[in-house]
Coordinates of C-alpha atoms in Angstrom, one line a residue:
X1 CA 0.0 0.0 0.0
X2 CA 3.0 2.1 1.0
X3 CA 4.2 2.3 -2.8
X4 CA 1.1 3.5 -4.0
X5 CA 2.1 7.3 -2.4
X6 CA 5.7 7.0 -3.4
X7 CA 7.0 10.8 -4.0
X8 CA 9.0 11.5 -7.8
X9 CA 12.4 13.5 -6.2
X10 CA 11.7 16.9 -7.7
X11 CA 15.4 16.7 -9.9
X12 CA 14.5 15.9 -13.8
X13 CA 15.9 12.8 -15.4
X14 CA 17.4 13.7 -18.3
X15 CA 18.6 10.3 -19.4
X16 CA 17.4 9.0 -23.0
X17 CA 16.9 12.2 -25.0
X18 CA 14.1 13.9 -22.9
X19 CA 15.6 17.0 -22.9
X20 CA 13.1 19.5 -23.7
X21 CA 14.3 22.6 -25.6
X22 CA 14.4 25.9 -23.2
X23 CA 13.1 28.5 -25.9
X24 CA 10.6 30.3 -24.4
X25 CA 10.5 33.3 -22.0
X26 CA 6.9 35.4 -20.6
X27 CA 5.6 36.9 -23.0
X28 CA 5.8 33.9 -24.9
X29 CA 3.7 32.4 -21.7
X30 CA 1.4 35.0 -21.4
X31 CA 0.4 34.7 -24.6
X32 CA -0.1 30.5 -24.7
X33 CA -1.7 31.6 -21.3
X34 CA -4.3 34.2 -23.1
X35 CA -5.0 32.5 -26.3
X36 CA -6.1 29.2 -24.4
X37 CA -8.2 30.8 -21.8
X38 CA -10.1 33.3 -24.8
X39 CA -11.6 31.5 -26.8
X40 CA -15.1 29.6 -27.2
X41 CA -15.8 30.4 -23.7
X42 CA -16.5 34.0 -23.4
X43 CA -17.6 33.3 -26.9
X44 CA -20.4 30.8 -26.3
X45 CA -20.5 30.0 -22.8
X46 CA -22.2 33.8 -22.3
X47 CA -25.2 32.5 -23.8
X48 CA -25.3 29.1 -21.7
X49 CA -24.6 31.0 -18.3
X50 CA -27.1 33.5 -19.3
X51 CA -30.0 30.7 -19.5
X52 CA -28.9 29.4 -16.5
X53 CA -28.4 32.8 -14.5
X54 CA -29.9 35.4 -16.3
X55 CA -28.4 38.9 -15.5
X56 CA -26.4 37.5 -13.0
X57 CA -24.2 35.9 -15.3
X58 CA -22.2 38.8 -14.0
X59 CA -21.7 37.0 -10.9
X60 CA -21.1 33.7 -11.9
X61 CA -17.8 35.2 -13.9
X62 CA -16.6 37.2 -10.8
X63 CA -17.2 33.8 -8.7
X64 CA -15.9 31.4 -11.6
X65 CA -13.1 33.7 -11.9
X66 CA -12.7 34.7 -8.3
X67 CA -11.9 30.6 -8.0
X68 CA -9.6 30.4 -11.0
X69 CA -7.4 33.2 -9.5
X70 CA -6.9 31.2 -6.9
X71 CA -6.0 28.6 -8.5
X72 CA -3.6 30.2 -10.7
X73 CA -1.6 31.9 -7.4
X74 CA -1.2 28.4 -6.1
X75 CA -0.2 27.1 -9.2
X76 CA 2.3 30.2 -9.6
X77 CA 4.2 29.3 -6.1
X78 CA 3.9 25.4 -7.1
X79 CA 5.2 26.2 -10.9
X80 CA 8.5 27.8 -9.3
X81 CA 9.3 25.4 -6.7
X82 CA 8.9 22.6 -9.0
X83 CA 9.9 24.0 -12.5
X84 CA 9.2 20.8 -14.4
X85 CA 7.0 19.6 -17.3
X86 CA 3.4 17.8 -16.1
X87 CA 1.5 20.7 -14.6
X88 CA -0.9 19.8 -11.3
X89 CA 0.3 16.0 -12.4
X90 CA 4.2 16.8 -11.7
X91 CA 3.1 18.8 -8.3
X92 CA 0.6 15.7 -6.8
X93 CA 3.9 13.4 -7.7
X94 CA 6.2 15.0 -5.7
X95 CA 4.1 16.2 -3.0
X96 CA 1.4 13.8 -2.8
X97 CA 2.7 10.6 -4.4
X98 CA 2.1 8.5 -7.2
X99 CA -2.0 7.4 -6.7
X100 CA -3.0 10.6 -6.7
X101 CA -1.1 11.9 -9.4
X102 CA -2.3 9.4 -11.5
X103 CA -5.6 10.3 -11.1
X104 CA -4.5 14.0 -11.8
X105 CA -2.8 13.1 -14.6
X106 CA -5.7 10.8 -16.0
X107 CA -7.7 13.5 -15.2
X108 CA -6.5 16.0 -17.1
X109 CA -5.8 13.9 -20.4
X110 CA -9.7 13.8 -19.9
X111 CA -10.1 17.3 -19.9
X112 CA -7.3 18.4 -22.8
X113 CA -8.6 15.9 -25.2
X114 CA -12.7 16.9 -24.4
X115 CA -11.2 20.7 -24.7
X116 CA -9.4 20.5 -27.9
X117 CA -12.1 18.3 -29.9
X118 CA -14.8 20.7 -28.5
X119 CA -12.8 23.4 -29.8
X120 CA -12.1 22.1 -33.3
X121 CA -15.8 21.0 -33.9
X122 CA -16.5 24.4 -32.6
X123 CA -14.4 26.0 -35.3
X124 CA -15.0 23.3 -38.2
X125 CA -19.0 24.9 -37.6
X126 CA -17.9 28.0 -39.0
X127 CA -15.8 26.9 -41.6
X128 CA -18.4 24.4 -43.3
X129 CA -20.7 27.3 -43.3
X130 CA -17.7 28.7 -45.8
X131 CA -17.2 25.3 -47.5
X132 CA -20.7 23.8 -48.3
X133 CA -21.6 26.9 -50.7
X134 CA -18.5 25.5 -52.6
X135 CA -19.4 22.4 -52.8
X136 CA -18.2 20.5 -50.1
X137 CA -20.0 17.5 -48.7
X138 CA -22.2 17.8 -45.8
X139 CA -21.5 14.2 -45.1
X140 CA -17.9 15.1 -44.4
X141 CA -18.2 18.0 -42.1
X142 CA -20.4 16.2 -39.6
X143 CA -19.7 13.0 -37.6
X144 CA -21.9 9.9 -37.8
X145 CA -24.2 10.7 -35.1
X146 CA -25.4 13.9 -37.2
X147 CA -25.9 11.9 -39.6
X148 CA -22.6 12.4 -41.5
X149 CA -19.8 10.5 -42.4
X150 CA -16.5 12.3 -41.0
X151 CA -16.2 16.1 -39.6
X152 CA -13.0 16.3 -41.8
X153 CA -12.8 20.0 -41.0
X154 CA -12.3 19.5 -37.4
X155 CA -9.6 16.7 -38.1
X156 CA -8.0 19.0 -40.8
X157 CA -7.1 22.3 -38.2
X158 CA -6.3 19.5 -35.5
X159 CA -3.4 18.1 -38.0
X160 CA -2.1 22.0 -38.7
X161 CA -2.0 22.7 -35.3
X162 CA 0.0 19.6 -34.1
X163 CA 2.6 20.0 -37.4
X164 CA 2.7 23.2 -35.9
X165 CA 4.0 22.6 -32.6
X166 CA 5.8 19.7 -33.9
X167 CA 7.9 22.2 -36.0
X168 CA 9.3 23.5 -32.7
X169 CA 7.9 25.7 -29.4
X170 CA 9.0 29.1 -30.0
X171 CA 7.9 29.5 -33.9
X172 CA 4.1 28.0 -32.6
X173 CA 4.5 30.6 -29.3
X174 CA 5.6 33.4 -31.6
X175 CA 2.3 32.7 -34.3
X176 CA 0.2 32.2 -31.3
X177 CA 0.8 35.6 -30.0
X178 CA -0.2 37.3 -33.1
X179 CA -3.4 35.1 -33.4
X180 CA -4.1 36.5 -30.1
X181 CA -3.7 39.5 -30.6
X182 CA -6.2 39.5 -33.6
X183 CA -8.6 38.1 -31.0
X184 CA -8.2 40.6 -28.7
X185 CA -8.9 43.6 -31.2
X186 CA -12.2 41.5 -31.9
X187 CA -13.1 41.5 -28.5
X188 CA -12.6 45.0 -28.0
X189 CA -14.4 46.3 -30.8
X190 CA -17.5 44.2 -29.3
X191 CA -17.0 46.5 -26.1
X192 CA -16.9 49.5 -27.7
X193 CA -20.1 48.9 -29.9
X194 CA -22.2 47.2 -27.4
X195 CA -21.7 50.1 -24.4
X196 CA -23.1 52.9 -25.9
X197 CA -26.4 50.4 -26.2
X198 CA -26.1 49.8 -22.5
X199 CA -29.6 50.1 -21.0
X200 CA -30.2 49.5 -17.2
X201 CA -33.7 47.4 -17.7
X202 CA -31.3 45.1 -19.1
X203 CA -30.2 43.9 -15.7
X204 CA -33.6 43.3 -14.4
X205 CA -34.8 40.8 -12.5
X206 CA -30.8 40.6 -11.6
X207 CA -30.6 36.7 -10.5
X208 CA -34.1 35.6 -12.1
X209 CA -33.0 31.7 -10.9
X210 CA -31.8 32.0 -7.3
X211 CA -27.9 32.0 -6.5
X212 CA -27.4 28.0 -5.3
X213 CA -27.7 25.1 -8.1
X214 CA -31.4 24.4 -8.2
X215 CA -33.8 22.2 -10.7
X216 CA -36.6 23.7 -12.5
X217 CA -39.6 21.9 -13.6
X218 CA -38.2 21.6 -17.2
X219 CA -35.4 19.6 -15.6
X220 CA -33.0 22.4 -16.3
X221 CA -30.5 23.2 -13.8
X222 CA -30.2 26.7 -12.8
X223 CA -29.3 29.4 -10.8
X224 CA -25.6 31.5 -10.3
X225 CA -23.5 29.0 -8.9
X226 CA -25.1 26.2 -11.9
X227 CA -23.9 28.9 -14.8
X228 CA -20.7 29.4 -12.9
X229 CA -19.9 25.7 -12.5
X230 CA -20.1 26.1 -16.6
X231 CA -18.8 29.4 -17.0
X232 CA -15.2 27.8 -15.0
X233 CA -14.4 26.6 -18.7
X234 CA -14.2 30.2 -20.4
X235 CA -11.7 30.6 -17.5
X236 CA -8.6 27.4 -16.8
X237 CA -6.4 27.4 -19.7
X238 CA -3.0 28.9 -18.0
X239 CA -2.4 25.2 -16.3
X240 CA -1.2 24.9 -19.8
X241 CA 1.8 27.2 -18.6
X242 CA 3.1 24.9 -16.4
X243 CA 3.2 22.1 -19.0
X244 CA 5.9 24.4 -20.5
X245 CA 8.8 24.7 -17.4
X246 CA 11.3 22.7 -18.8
X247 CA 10.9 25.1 -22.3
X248 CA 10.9 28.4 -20.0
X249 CA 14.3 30.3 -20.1
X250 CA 14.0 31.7 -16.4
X251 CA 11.2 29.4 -15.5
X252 CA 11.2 31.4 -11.6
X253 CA 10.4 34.1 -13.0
X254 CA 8.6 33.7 -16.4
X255 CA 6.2 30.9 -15.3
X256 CA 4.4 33.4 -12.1
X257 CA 4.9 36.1 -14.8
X258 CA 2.8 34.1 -17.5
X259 CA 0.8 32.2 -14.8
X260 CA -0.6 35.2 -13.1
X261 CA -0.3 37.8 -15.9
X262 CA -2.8 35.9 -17.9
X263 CA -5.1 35.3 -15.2
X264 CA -5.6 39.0 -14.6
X265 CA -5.5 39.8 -18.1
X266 CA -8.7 37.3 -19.2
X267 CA -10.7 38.5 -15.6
X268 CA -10.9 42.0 -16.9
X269 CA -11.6 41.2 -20.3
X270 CA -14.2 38.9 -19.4
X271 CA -15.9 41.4 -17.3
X272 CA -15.7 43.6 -19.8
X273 CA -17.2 42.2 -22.2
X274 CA -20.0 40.0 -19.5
X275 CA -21.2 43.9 -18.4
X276 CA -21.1 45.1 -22.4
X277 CA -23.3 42.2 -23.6
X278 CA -26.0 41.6 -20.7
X279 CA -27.0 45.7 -20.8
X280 CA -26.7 45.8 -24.6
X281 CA -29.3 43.1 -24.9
X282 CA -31.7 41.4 -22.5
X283 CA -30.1 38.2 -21.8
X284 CA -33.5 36.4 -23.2
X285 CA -32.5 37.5 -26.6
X286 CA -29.3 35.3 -26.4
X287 CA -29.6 32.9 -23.9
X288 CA -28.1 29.5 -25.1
X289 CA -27.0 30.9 -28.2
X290 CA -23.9 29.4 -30.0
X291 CA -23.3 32.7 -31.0
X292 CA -24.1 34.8 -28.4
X293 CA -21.7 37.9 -29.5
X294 CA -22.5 38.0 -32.8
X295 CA -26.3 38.0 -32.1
X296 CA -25.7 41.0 -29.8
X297 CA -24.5 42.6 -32.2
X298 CA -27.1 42.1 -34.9
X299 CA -29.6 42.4 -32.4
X300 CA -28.7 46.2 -31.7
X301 CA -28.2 46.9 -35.2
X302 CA -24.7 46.4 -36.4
X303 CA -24.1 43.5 -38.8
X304 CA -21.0 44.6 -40.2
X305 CA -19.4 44.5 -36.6
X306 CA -21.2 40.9 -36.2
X307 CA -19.7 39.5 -39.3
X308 CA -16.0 40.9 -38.4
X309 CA -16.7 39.0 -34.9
X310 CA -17.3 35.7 -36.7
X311 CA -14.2 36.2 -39.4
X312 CA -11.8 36.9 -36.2
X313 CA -13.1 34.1 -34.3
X314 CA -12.1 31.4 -37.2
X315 CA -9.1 33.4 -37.5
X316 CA -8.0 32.9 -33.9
X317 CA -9.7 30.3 -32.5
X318 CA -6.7 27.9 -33.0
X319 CA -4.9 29.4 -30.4
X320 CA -7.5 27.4 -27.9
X321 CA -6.3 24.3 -29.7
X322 CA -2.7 25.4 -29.8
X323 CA -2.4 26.2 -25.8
X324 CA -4.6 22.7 -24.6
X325 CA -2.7 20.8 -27.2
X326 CA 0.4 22.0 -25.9
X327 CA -0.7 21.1 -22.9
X328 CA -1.9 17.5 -23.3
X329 CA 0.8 16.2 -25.2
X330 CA 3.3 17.6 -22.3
X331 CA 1.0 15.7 -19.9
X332 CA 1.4 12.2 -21.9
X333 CA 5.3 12.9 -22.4
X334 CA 6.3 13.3 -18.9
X335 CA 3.6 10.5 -17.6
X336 CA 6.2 8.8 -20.6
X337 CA 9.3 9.5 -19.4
X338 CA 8.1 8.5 -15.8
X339 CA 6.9 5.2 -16.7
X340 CA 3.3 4.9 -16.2
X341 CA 2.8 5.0 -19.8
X342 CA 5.1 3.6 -22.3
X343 CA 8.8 5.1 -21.9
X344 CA 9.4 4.8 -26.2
X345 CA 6.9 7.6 -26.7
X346 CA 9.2 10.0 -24.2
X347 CA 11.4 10.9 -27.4
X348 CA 12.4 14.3 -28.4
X349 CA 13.3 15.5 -31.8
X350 CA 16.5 17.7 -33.4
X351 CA 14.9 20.7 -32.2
X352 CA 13.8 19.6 -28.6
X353 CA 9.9 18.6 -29.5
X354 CA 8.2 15.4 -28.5
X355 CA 7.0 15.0 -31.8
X356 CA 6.3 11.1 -31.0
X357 CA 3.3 12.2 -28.1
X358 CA 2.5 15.3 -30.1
X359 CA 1.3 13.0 -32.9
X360 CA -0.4 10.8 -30.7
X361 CA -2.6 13.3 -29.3
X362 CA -3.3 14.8 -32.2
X363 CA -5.1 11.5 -33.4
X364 CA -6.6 10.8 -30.6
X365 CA -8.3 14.0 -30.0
X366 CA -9.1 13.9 -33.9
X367 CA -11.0 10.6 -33.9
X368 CA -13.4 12.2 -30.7
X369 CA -13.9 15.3 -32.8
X370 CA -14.1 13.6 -36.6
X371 CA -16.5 11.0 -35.4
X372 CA -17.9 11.7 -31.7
X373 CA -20.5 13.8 -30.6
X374 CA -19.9 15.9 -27.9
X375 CA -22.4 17.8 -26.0
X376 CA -23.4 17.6 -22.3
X377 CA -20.4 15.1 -22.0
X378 CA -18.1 17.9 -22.4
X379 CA -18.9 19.4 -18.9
X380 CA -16.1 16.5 -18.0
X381 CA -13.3 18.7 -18.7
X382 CA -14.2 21.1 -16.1
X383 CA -14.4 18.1 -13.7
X384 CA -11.1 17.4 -14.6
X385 CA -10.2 20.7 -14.5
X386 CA -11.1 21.1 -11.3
X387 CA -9.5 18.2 -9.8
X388 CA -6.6 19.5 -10.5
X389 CA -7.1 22.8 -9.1
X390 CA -7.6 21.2 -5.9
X391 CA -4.8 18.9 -6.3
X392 CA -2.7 22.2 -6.6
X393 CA -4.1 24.2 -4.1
X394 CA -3.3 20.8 -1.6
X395 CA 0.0 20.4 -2.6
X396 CA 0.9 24.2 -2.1
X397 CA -0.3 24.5 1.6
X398 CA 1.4 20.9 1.8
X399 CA 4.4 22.2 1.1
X400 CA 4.0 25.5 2.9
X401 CA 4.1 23.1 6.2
X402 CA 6.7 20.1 4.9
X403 CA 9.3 22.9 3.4
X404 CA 8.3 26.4 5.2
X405 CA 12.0 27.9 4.0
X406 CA 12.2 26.0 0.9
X407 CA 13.0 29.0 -2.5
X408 CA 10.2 30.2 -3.5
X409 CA 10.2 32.4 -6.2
X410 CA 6.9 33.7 -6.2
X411 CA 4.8 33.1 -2.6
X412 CA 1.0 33.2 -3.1
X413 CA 0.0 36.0 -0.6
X414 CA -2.4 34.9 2.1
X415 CA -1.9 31.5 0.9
X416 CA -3.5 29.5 3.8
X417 CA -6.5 31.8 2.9
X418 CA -6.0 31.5 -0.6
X419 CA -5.6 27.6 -0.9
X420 CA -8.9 27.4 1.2
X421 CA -10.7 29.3 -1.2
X422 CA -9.4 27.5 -4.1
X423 CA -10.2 23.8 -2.5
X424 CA -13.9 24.9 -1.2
X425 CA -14.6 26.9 -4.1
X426 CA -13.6 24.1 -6.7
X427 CA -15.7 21.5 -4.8
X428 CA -18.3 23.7 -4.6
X429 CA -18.5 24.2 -8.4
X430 CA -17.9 20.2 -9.0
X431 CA -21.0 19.5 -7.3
X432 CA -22.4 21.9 -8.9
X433 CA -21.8 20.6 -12.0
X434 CA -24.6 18.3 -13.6
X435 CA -25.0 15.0 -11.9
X436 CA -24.2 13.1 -15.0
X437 CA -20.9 14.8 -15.2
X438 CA -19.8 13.7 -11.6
X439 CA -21.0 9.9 -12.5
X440 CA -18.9 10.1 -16.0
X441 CA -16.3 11.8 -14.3
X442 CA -16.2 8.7 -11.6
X443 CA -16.4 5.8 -13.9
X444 CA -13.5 7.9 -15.8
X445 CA -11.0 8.0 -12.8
X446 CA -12.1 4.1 -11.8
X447 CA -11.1 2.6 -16.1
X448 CA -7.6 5.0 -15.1
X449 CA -7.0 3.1 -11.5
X450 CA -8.0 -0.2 -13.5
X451 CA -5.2 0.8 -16.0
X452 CA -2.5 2.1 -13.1
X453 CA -2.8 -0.9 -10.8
X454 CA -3.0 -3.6 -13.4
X455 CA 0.1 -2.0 -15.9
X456 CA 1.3 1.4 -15.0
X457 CA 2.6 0.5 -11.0
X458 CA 4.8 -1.3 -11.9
X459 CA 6.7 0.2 -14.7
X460 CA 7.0 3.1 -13.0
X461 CA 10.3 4.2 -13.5
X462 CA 10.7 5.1 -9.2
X463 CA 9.7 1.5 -8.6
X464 CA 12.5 0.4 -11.8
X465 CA 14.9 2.3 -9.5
X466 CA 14.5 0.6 -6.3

């Protein structure tokens, strides 16, 4: 029982060609931080928060996002102590031992992959609406259970992106930032149309559905904490920093810098644009839209500005895919190089990429978005997401108590406060999230403990070394 909470010693085996290539300093992070938290959430999720919260949508982002700063302080302090590839999986190893980083770990290869196909679906809808006036099948821009054959959009950006990174870290970092930065502008031209239509009666009733989780009688769950246990999605995307440590040039400084940096940049963007859409239009008029922005903006007259919205969106939104696919496939190749998944995919090309997992993921997460559907079911990657915030938030008041003087290059401030209110506040959202969700999400983590106690135990590399 004793070897299933064996600690990884923080040093980095670089044995066998793992050597990561250190080509990336914080803007570079803040940037992979930015372009994988914007994206289709404040793009879509609006609408679903606002049919679950109404006005108070509001809240739900300064709660959702309230939680996620939290989060990203303790990963900062964790990210520094511990600057090495694997995110919250990498922390729960050395802190908490090898069980629970498993789960972590398992955890969030269920969230990357449910993130990324979501994503590329997501964008393959608005560029079949460009391809079936030219002729295109239908049949192969949807998966079977719409009837189709293959979404061969979706698998098509999913390949570009992961050639991309394959090609090397910095040149994807340096064509993510511009991407972002086209993203941005779009975002704040929404603000500065919508404002001037701001209208007070907008806001009322302000919380319509109540502020705890609660069902109606269409069997719709509702209320502030119900859209923010949603809205949590539009928000954790700079975990994907932390993947990157063993790339950063000054990773005690660069990593809080990107960590952090990001975090506060997407809180007030979000708000911006949360306060500019809800008293532009009554939330009614795009509740549950997959387009909520764009509808705004038609709604109070300006088309032009819509379409723009819609171009930039196709434009950029591969940055989401570029930052979680980062992520993932940094996830796999250190689980790799440790031994709880095969060791020969832990290989690194000429130019310091693992090119061998990068592949991998990017056909794994193609065949869920070229032939799955994925709708209610991809609420799972916020359960994931969220374990590992909590995982994170453990391990840093852990180690505040095992190694009080330990370097630190960044300290969270307040952290016992903060920790608590990242652990409380993430449960609090999982079980806010729909019931469904928590049972997928168990029956997940129990296939992963059938796969870790049955193969990946004992080929741990810490358990080849004893």
């Amino acid at each position: 029982m004793s070897t299933l909470f064996r600690r990884k010693p923080v040093a980095i085996d670089h044995r066998g060609g793992t050597v990561l290539a250190r080509t990336l300093s914080w803007p570079h992070l803040v940037a992979l931080g930015v372009g994988a938290i914007v994206g289709t959430g404040i793009l879509t999720l609006i609408g679903v928060g606002a049919e679950r919260a109404g006005p108070a949508v509001i809240l739900s982002f300064v709660i959702a996002g309230a939680i996620c700063a939290c989060a990203a302080l303790a990963y900062a302090e964790m990210a520094t102590m511990i600057p090495a590839s694997g995110s919250a999986y990498t922390y729960s190893y050395v802190v908490l031992g090898e069980v629970v980083a498993w789960v972590i770990g398992w955890s969030l290869i269920l969230e990357y992959s449910l993130v990324v196909s979501t994503v590329a679906v997501g964008w393959s809808g608005y560029a079949s609406a460009l391809l079936t006036p030219l002729g295109f099948p239908t049949a192969l821009t949807q998966g079977p259970a719409l009837g189709g054959i293959v979404n061969l959009p979706a698998v098509f950006i999913i390949a570009v992106v992961a050639a991309l990174l394959s090609l090397g870290t910095k040149e994807s970092a340096t064509l993510n930032a511009v991407l972002v930065a086209v993203k941005l502008v779009a975002l704040a031209v929404f603000v500065a149309v919508a404002v001037p239509h701001f209208d007070g009666a907008n806001l009322e009733p302000f919380m319509p559905y109540g502020f705890a989780k609660s069902v109606g009688t269409d069997g719709g769950e509702r209320g502030v904490m119900a859209a923010a246990a949603i809205i949590f999605f539009a928000f954790y995307g700079f975990d994907a920093i932390s993947t990157a440590a063993e790339e950063t040039k000054d990773p005690g400084r660069d990593l809080s810098i990107g960590i952090v940096g990001s975090m506060l940049a997407c809180v007030v963007i979000y708000m911006g644009v949360a306060v500019a859409a809800v008293g532009a239009l009554h939330f009614s008029r795009f509740a549950d839209s997959p387009e909520p922005l764009a509808l705004i903006l038609r709604g109070i007259g300006r088309p032009g500005f819509a379409t723009f919205l819609a171009a930039s969106a196709v434009i950029a939104l591969p940055t989401v895919l570029l930052g979680f696919l980062f992520g993932q496939s940094r996830i796999f190749f250190v689980m790799a190089r440790d031994g709880l998944l095969p060791q020969a995919l832990a290989k690194v090309s000429r130019r310091g990429t693992p090119v061998r997992i990068t592949m991998l993921t990017a056909v794994l997460v193609a065949v869920i978005a070229g032939v799955m559907p994925i709708d209610a079911i991809a609420a799972l990657a916020n359960a994931g997401t969220l374990a590992a915030f909590v995982a994170v938030c453990v391990c840093m008041l852990v180690m505040r108590r095992r190694a009080p003087h330990a370097e630190r290059r960044f300290r969270t401030p307040a952290a016992p406060l903060v920790g608590a209110i990242g652990v409380l506040g993430c449960a609090y959202l999982f079980f806010s999230l729909p019931h469904r969700t928590q049972l997928y999400f168990l029956l997940w983590n129990l296939l992963g403990l059938a796969v870790y106690l049955l193969w990946g135990r004992h080929r741990a590399a810490i358990a080849a070394a004893a």
